JSON list of C-alpha atoms in Angstrom, two decimals:
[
{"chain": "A", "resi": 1491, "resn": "UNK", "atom": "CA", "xyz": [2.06, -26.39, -13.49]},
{"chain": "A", "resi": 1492, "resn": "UNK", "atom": "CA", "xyz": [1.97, -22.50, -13.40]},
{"chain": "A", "resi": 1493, "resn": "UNK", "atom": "CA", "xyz": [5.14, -20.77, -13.94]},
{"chain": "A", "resi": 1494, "resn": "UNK", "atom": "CA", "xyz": [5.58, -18.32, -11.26]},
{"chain": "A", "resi": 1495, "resn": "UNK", "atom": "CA", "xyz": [7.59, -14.74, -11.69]},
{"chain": "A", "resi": 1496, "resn": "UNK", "atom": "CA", "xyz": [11.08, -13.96, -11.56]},
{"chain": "A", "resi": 1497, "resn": "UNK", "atom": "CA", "xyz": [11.91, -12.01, -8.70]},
{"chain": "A", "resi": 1498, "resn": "UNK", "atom": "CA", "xyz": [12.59, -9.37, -11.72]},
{"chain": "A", "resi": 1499, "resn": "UNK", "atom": "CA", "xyz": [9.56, -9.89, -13.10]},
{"chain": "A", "resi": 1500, "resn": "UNK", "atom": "CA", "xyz": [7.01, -9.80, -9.62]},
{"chain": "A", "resi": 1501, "resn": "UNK", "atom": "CA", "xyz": [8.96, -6.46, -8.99]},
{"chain": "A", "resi": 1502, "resn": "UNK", "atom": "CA", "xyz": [7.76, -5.14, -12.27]},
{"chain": "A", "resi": 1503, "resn": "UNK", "atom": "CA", "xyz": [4.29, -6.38, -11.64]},
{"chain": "A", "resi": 1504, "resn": "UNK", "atom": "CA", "xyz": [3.97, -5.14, -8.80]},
{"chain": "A", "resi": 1505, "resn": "UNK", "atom": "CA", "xyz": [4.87, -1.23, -10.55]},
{"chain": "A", "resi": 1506, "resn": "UNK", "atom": "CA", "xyz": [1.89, -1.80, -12.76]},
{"chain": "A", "resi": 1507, "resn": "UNK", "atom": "CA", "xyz": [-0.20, -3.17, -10.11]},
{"chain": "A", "resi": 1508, "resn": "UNK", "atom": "CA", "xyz": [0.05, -0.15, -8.25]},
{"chain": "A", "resi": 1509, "resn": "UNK", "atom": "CA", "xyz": [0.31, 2.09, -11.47]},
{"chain": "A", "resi": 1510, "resn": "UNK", "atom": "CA", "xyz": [-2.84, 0.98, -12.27]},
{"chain": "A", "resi": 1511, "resn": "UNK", "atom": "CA", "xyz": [-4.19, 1.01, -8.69]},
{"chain": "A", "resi": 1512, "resn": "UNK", "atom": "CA", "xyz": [-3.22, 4.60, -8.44]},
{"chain": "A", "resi": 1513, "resn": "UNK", "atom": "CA", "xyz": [-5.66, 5.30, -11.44]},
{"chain": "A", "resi": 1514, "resn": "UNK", "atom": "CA", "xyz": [-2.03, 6.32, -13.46]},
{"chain": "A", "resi": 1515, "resn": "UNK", "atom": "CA", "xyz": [-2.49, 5.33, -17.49]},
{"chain": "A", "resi": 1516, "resn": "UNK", "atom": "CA", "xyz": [0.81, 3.22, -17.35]},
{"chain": "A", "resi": 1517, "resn": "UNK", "atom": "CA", "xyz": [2.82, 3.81, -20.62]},
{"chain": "A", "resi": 1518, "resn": "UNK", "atom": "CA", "xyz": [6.83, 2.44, -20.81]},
{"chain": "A", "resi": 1519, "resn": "UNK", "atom": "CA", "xyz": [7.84, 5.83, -19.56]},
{"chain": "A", "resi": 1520, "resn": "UNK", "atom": "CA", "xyz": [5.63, 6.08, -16.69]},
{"chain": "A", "resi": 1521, "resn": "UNK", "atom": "CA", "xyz": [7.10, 2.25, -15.56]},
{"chain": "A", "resi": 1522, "resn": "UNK", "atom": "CA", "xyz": [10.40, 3.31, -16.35]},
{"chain": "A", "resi": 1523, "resn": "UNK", "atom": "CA", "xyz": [10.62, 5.88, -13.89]},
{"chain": "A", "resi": 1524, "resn": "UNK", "atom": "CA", "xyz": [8.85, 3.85, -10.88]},
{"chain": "A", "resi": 1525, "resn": "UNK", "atom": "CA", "xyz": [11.58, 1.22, -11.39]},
{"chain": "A", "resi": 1526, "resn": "UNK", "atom": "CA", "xyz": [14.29, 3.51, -11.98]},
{"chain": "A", "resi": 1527, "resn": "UNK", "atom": "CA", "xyz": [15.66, 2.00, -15.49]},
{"chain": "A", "resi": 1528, "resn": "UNK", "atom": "CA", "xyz": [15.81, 3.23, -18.99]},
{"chain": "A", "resi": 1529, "resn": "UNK", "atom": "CA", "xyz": [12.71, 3.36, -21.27]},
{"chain": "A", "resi": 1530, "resn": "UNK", "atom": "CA", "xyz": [14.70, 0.33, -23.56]},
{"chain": "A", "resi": 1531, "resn": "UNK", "atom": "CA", "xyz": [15.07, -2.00, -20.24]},
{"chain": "A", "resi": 1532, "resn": "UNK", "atom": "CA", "xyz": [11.36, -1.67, -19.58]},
{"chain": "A", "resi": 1533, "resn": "UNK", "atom": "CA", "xyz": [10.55, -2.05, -22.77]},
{"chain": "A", "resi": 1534, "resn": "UNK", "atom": "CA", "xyz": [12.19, -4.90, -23.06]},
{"chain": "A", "resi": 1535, "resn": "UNK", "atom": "CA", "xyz": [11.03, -6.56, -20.06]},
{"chain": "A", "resi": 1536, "resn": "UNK", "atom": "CA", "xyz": [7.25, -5.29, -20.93]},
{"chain": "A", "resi": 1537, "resn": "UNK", "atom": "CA", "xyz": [7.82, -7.64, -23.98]},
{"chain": "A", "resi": 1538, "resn": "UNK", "atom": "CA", "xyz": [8.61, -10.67, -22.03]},
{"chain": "A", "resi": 1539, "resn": "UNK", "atom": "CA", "xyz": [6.00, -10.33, -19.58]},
{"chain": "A", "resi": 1540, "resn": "UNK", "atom": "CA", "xyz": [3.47, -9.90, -22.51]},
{"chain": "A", "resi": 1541, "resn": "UNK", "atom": "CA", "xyz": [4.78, -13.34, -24.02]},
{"chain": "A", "resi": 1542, "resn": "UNK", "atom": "CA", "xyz": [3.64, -14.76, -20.27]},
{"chain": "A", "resi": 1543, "resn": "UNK", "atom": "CA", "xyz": [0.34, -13.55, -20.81]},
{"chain": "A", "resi": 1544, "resn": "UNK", "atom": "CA", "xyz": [0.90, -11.35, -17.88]},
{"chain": "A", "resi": 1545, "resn": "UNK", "atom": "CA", "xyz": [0.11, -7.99, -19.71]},
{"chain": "A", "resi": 1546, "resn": "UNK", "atom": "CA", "xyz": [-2.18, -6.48, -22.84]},
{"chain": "A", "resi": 1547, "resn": "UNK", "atom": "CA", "xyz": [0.21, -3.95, -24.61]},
{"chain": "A", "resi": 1548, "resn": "UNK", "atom": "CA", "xyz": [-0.04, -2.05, -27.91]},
{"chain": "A", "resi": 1549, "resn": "UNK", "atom": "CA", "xyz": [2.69, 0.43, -28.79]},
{"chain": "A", "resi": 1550, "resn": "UNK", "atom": "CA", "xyz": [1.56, 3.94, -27.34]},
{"chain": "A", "resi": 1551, "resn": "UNK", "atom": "CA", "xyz": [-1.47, 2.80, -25.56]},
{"chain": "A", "resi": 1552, "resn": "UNK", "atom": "CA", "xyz": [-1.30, 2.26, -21.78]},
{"chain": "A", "resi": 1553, "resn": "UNK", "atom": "CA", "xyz": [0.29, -0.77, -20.92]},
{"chain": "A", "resi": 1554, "resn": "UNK", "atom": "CA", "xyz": [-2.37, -3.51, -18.81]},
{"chain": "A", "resi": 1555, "resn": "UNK", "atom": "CA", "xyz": [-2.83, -6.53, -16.63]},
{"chain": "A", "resi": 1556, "resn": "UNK", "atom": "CA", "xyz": [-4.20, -9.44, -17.45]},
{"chain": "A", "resi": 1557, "resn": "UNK", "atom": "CA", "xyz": [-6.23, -11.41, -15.84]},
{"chain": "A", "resi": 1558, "resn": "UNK", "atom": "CA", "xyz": [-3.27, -13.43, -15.02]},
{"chain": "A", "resi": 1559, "resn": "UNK", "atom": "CA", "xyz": [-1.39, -10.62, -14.57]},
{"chain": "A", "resi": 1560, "resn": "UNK", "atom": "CA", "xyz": [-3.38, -8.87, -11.72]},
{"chain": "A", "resi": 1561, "resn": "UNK", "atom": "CA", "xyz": [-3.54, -12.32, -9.97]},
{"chain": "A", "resi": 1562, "resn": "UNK", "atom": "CA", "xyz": [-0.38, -12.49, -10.03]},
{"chain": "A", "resi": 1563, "resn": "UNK", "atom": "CA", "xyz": [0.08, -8.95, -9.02]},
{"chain": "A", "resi": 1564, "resn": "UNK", "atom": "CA", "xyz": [-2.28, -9.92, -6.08]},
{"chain": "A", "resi": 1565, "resn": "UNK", "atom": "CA", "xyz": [-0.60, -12.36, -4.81]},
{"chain": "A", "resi": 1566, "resn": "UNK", "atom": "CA", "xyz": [2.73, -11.04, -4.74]},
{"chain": "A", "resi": 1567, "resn": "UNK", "atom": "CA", "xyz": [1.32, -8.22, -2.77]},
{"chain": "A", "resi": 1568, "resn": "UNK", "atom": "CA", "xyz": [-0.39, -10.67, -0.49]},
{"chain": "A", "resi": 1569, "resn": "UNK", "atom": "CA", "xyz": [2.88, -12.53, 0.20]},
{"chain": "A", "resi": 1570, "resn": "UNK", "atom": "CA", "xyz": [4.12, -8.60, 1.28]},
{"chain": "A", "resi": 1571, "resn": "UNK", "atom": "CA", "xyz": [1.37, -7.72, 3.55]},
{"chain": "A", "resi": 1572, "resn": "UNK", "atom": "CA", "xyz": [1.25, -10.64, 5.44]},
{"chain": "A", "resi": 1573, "resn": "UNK", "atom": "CA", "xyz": [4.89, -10.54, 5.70]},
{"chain": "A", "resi": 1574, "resn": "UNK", "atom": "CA", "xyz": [4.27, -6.64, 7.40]},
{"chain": "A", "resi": 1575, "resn": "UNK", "atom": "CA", "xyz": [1.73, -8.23, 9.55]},
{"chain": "A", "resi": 1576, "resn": "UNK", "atom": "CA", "xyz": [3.50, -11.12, 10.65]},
{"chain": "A", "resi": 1577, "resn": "UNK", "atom": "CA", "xyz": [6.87, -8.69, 11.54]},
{"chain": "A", "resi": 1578, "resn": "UNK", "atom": "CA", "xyz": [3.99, -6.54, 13.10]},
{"chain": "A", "resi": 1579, "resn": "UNK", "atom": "CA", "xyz": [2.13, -8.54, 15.26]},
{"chain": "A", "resi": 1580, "resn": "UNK", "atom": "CA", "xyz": [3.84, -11.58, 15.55]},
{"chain": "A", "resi": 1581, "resn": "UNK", "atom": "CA", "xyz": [7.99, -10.27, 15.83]},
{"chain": "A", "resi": 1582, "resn": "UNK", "atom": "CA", "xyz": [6.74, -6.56, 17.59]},
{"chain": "A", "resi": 1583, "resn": "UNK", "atom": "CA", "xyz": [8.37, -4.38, 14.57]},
{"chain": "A", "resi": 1584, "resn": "UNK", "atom": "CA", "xyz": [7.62, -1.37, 14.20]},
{"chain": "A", "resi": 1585, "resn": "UNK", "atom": "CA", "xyz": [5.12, -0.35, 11.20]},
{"chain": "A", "resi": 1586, "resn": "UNK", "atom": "CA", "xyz": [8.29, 1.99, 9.89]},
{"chain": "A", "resi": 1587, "resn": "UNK", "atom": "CA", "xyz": [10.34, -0.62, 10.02]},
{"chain": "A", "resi": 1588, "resn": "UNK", "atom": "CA", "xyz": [8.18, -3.73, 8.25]},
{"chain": "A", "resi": 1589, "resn": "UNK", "atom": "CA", "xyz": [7.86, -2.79, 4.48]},
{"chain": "A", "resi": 1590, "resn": "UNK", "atom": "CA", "xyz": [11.86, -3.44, 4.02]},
{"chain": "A", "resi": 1591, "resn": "UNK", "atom": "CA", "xyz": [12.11, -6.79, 5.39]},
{"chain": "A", "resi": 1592, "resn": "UNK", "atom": "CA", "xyz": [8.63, -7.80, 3.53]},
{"chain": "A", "resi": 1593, "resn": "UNK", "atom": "CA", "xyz": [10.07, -6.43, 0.22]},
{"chain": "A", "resi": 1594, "resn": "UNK", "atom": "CA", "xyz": [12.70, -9.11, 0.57]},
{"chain": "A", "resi": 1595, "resn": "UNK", "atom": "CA", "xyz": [10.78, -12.04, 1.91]},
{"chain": "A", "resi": 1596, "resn": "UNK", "atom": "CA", "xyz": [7.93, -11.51, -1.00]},
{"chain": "A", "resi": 1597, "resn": "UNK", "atom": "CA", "xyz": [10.16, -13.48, -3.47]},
{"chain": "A", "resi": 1598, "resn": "UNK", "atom": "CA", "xyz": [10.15, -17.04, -1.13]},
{"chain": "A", "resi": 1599, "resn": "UNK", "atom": "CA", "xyz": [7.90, -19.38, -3.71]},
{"chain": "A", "resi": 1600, "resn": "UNK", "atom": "CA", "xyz": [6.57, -21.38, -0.95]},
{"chain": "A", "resi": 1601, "resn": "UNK", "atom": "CA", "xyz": [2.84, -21.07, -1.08]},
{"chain": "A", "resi": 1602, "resn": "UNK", "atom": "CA", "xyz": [3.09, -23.15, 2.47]},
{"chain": "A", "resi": 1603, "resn": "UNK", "atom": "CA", "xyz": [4.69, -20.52, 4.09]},
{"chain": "A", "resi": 1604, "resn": "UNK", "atom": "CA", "xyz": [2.74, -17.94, 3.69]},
{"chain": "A", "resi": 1605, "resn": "UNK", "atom": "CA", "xyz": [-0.21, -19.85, 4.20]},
{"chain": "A", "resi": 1606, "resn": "UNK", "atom": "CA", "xyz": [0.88, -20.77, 7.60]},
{"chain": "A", "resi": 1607, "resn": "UNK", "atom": "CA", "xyz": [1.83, -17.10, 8.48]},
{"chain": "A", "resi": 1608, "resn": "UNK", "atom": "CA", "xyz": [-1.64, -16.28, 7.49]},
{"chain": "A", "resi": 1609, "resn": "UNK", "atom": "CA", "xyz": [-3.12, -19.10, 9.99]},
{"chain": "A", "resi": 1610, "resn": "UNK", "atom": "CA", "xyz": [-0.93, -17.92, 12.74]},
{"chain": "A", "resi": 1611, "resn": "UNK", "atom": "CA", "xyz": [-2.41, -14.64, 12.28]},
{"chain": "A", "resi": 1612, "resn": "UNK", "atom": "CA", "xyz": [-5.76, -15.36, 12.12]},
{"chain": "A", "resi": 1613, "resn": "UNK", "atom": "CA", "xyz": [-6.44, -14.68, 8.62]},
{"chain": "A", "resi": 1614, "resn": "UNK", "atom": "CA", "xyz": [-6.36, -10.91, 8.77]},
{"chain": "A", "resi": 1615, "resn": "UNK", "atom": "CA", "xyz": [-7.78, -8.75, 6.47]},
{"chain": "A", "resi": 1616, "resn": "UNK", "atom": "CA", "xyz": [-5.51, -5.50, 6.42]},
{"chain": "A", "resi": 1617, "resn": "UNK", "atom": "CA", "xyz": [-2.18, -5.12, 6.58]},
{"chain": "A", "resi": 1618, "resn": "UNK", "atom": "CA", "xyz": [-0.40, -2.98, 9.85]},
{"chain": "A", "resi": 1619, "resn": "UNK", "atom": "CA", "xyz": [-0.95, 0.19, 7.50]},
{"chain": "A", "resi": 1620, "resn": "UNK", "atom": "CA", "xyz": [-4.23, -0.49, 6.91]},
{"chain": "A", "resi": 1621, "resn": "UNK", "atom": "CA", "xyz": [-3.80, -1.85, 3.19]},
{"chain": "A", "resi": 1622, "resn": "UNK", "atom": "CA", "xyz": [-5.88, -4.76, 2.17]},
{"chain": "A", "resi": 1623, "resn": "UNK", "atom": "CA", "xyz": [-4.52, -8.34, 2.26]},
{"chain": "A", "resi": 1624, "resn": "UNK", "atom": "CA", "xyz": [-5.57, -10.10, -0.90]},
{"chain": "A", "resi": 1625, "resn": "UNK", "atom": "CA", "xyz": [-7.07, -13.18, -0.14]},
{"chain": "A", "resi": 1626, "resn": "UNK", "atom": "CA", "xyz": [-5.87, -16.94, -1.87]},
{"chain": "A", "resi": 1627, "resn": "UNK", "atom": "CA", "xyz": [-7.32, -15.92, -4.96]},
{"chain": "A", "resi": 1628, "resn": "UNK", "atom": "CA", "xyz": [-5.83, -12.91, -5.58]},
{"chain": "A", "resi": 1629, "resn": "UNK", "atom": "CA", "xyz": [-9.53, -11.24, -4.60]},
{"chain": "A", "resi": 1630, "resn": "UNK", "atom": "CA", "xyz": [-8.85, -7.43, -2.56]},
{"chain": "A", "resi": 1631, "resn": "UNK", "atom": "CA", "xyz": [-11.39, -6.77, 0.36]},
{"chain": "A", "resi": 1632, "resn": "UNK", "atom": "CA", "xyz": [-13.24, -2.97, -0.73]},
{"chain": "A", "resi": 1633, "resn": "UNK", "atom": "CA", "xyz": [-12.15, -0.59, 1.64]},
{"chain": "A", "resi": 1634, "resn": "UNK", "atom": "CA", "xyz": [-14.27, 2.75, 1.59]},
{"chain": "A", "resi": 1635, "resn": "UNK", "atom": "CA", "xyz": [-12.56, 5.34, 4.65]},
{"chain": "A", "resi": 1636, "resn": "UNK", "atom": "CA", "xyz": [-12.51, 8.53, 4.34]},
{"chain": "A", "resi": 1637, "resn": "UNK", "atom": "CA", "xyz": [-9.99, 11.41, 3.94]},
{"chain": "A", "resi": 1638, "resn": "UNK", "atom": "CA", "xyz": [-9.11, 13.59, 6.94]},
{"chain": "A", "resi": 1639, "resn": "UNK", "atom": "CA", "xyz": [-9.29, 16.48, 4.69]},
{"chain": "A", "resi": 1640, "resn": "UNK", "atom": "CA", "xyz": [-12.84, 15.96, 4.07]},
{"chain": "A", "resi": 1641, "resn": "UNK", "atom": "CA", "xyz": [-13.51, 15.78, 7.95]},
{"chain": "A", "resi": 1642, "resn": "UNK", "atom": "CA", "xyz": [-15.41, 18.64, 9.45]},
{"chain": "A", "resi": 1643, "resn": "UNK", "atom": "CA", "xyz": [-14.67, 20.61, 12.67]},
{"chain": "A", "resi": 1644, "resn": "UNK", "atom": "CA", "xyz": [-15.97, 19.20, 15.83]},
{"chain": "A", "resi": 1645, "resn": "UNK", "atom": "CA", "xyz": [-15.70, 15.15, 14.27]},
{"chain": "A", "resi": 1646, "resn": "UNK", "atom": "CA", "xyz": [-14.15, 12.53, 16.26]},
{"chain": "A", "resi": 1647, "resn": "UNK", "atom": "CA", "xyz": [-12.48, 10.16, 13.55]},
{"chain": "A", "resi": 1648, "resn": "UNK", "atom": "CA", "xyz": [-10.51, 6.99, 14.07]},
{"chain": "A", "resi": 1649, "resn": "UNK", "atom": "CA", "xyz": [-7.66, 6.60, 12.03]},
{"chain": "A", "resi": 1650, "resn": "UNK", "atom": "CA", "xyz": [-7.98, 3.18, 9.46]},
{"chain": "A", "resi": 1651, "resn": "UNK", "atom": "CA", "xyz": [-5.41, 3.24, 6.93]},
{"chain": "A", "resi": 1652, "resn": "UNK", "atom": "CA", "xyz": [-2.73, 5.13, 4.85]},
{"chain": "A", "resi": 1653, "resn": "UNK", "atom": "CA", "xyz": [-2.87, 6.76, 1.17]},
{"chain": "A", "resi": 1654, "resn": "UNK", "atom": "CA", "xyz": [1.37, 6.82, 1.98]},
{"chain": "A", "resi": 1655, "resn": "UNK", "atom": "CA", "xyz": [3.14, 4.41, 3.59]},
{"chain": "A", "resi": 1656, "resn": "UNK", "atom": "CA", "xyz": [6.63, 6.36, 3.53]},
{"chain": "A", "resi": 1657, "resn": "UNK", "atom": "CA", "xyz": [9.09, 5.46, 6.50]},
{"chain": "A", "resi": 1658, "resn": "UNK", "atom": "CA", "xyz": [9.36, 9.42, 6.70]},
{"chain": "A", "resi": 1659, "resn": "UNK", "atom": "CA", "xyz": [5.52, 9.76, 7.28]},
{"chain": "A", "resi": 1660, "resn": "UNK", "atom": "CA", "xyz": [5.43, 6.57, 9.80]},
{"chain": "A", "resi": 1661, "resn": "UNK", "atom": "CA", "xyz": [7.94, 8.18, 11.82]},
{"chain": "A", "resi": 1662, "resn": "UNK", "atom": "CA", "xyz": [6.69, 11.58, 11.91]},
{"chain": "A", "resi": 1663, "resn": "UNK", "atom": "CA", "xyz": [3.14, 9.89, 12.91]},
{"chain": "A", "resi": 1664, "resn": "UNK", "atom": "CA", "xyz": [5.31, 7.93, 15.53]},
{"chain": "A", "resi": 1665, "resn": "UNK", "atom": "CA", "xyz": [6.55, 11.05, 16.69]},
{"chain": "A", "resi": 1666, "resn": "UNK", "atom": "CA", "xyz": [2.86, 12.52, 17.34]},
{"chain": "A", "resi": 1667, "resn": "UNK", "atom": "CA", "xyz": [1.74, 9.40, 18.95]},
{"chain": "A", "resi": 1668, "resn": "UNK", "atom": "CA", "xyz": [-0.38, 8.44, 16.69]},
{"chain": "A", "resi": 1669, "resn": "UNK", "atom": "CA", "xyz": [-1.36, 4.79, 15.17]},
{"chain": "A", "resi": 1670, "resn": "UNK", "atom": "CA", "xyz": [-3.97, 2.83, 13.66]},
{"chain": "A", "resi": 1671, "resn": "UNK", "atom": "CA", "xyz": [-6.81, 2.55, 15.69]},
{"chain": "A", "resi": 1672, "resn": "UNK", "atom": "CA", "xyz": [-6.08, 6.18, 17.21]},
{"chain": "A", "resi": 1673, "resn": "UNK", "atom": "CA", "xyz": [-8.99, 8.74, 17.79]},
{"chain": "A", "resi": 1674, "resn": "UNK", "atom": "CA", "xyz": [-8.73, 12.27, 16.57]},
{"chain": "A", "resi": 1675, "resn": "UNK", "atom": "CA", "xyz": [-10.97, 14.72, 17.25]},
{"chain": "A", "resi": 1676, "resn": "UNK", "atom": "CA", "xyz": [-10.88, 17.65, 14.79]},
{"chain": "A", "resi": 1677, "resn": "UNK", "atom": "CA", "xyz": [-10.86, 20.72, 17.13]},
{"chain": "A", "resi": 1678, "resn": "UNK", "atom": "CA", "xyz": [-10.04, 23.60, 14.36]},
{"chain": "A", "resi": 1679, "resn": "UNK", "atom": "CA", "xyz": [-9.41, 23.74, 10.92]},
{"chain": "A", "resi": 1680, "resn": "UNK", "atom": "CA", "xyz": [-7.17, 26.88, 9.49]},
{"chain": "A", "resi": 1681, "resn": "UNK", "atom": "CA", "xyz": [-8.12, 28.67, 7.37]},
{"chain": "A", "resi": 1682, "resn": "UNK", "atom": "CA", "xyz": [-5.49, 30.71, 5.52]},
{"chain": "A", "resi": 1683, "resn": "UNK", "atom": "CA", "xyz": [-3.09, 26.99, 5.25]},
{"chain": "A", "resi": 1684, "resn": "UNK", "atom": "CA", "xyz": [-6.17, 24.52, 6.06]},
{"chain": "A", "resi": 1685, "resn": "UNK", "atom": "CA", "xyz": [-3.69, 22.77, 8.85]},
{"chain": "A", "resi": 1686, "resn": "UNK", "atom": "CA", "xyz": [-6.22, 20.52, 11.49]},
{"chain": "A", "resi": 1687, "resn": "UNK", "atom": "CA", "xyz": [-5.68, 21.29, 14.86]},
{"chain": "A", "resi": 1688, "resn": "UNK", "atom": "CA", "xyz": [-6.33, 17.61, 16.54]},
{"chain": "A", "resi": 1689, "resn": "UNK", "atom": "CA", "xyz": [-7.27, 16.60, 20.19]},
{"chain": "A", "resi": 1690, "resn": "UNK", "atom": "CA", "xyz": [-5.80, 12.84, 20.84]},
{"chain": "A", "resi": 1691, "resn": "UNK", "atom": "CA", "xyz": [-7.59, 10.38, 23.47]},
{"chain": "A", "resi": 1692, "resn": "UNK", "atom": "CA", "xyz": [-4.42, 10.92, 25.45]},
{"chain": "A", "resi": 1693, "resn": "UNK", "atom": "CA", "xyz": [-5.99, 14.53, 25.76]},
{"chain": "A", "resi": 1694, "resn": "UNK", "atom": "CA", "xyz": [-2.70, 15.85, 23.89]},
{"chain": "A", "resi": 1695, "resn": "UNK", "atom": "CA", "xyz": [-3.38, 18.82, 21.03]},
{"chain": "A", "resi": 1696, "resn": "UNK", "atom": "CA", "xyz": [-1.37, 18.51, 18.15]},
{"chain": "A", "resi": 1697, "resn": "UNK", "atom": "CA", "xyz": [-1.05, 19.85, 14.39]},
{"chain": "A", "resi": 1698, "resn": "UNK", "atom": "CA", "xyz": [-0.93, 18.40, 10.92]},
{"chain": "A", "resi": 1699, "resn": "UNK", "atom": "CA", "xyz": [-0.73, 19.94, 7.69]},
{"chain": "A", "resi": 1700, "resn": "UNK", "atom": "CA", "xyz": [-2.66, 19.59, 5.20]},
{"chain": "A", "resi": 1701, "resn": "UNK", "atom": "CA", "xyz": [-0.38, 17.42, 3.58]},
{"chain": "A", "resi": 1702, "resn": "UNK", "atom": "CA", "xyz": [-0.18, 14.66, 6.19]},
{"chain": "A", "resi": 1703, "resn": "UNK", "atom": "CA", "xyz": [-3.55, 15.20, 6.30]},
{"chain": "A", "resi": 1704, "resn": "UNK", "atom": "CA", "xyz": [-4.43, 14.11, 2.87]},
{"chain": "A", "resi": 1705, "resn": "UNK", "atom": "CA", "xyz": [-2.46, 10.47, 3.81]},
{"chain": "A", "resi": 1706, "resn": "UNK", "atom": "CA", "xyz": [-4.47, 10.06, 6.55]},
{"chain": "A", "resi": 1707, "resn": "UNK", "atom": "CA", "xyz": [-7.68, 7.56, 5.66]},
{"chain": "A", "resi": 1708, "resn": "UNK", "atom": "CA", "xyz": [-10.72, 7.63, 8.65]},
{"chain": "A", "resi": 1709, "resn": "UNK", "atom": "CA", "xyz": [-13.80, 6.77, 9.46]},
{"chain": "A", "resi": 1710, "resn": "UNK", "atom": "CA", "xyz": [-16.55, 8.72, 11.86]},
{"chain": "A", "resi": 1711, "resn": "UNK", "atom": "CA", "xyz": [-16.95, 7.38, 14.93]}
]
């Protein structure tokens, strides 16, 4: 019988997960800070972990997942997205308002459960930010969008997914009406600040910066 994580220890493999994910060489420092403890409690639990078979570490190289591990890692993030999709779709919260509730609902053990919230959804594939949904197997679907700020004047783009997921950003795209799914049809493109000026379907103008650009993932259309 597989041991699964702590809820302690799926928190910290989810960090390196997404460490790793985000291309970052992950070293006790860099995990330190993402889960806001000291370098010793990290340490320490980076020890424990590596005793699971979870992680490949060697003092001052980058810490890494096993094979395990990133299942693991997978799965826990699985049991999160469907979560967000299920409060989504199923419970009509708002995608600001899902991560929260997922991040404590994660932890249930219950392979059941989740594999019934996944058959009342239909199996999706992406979560309500556009993430991908690992599958059973711990397996992530390739996603290849693009980013807004490499979108051209006079391209219609619909919006796919997320590089930022913040609660500030979902609100402030709230705010400008805009959701998954939404067309945006670059109309201008400053030059001295490189802020989009953006025609919706609703036939509403708006701006964005360049730095809510840059979390914005599209494809052509």
């Amino acid at each position: 019988m597989q041991t699964m994580p702590t809820q302690t220890k799926e928190n910290y493999l989810k960090a390196i997960y997404f460490l790793s994910q985000e291309n970052i060489d992950v070293s006790i420092t860099e995990l330190s800070k993402r889960m806001n403890v000291s370098k010793p409690t990290a340490n320490n639990m980076v020890k424990k972990m590596q005793e699971k078979g979870w992680l490949l570490y060697e003092k001052y190289k980058p810490i890494k997942l096993s094979d395990k591990g990133r299942r693991l890692g997978a799965l826990i993030i699985r049991k999160h997205r469907l979560t967000e999709m299920f409060l989504s779709q199923v419970m009509s919260f708002g995608w600001e308002e899902v991560h929260d509730i997922a991040e404590e609902i994660e932890h249930i053990s219950s392979v059941k459960f989740f594999d019934r919230m996944d058959e009342i959804l239909g199996f999706p594939t992406l979560d309500p930010h556009g993430s991908p949904i690992p599958d059973k197997k711990g397996k992530v679907l390739e996603v290849n969008y693009l980013n807004l700020t490499s979108i051209k004047e006079g391209q219609r783009v619909k919006l796919c997914g997320l590089e930022n997921s913040s609660k500030d950003l979902l609100l402030y795209l709230n705010n400008k009406k805009i959701k998954l799914g939404s067309v945006l049809w670059v109309l201008h493109i400053e030059k001295f600040d490189n802020s989009f000026e953006i025609l919706l379907e609703n036939n509403t103008t708006i701006h964005l910066s360049f730095d809510v650009c840059k979390f914005l993932l599209v494809e052509e259309v």
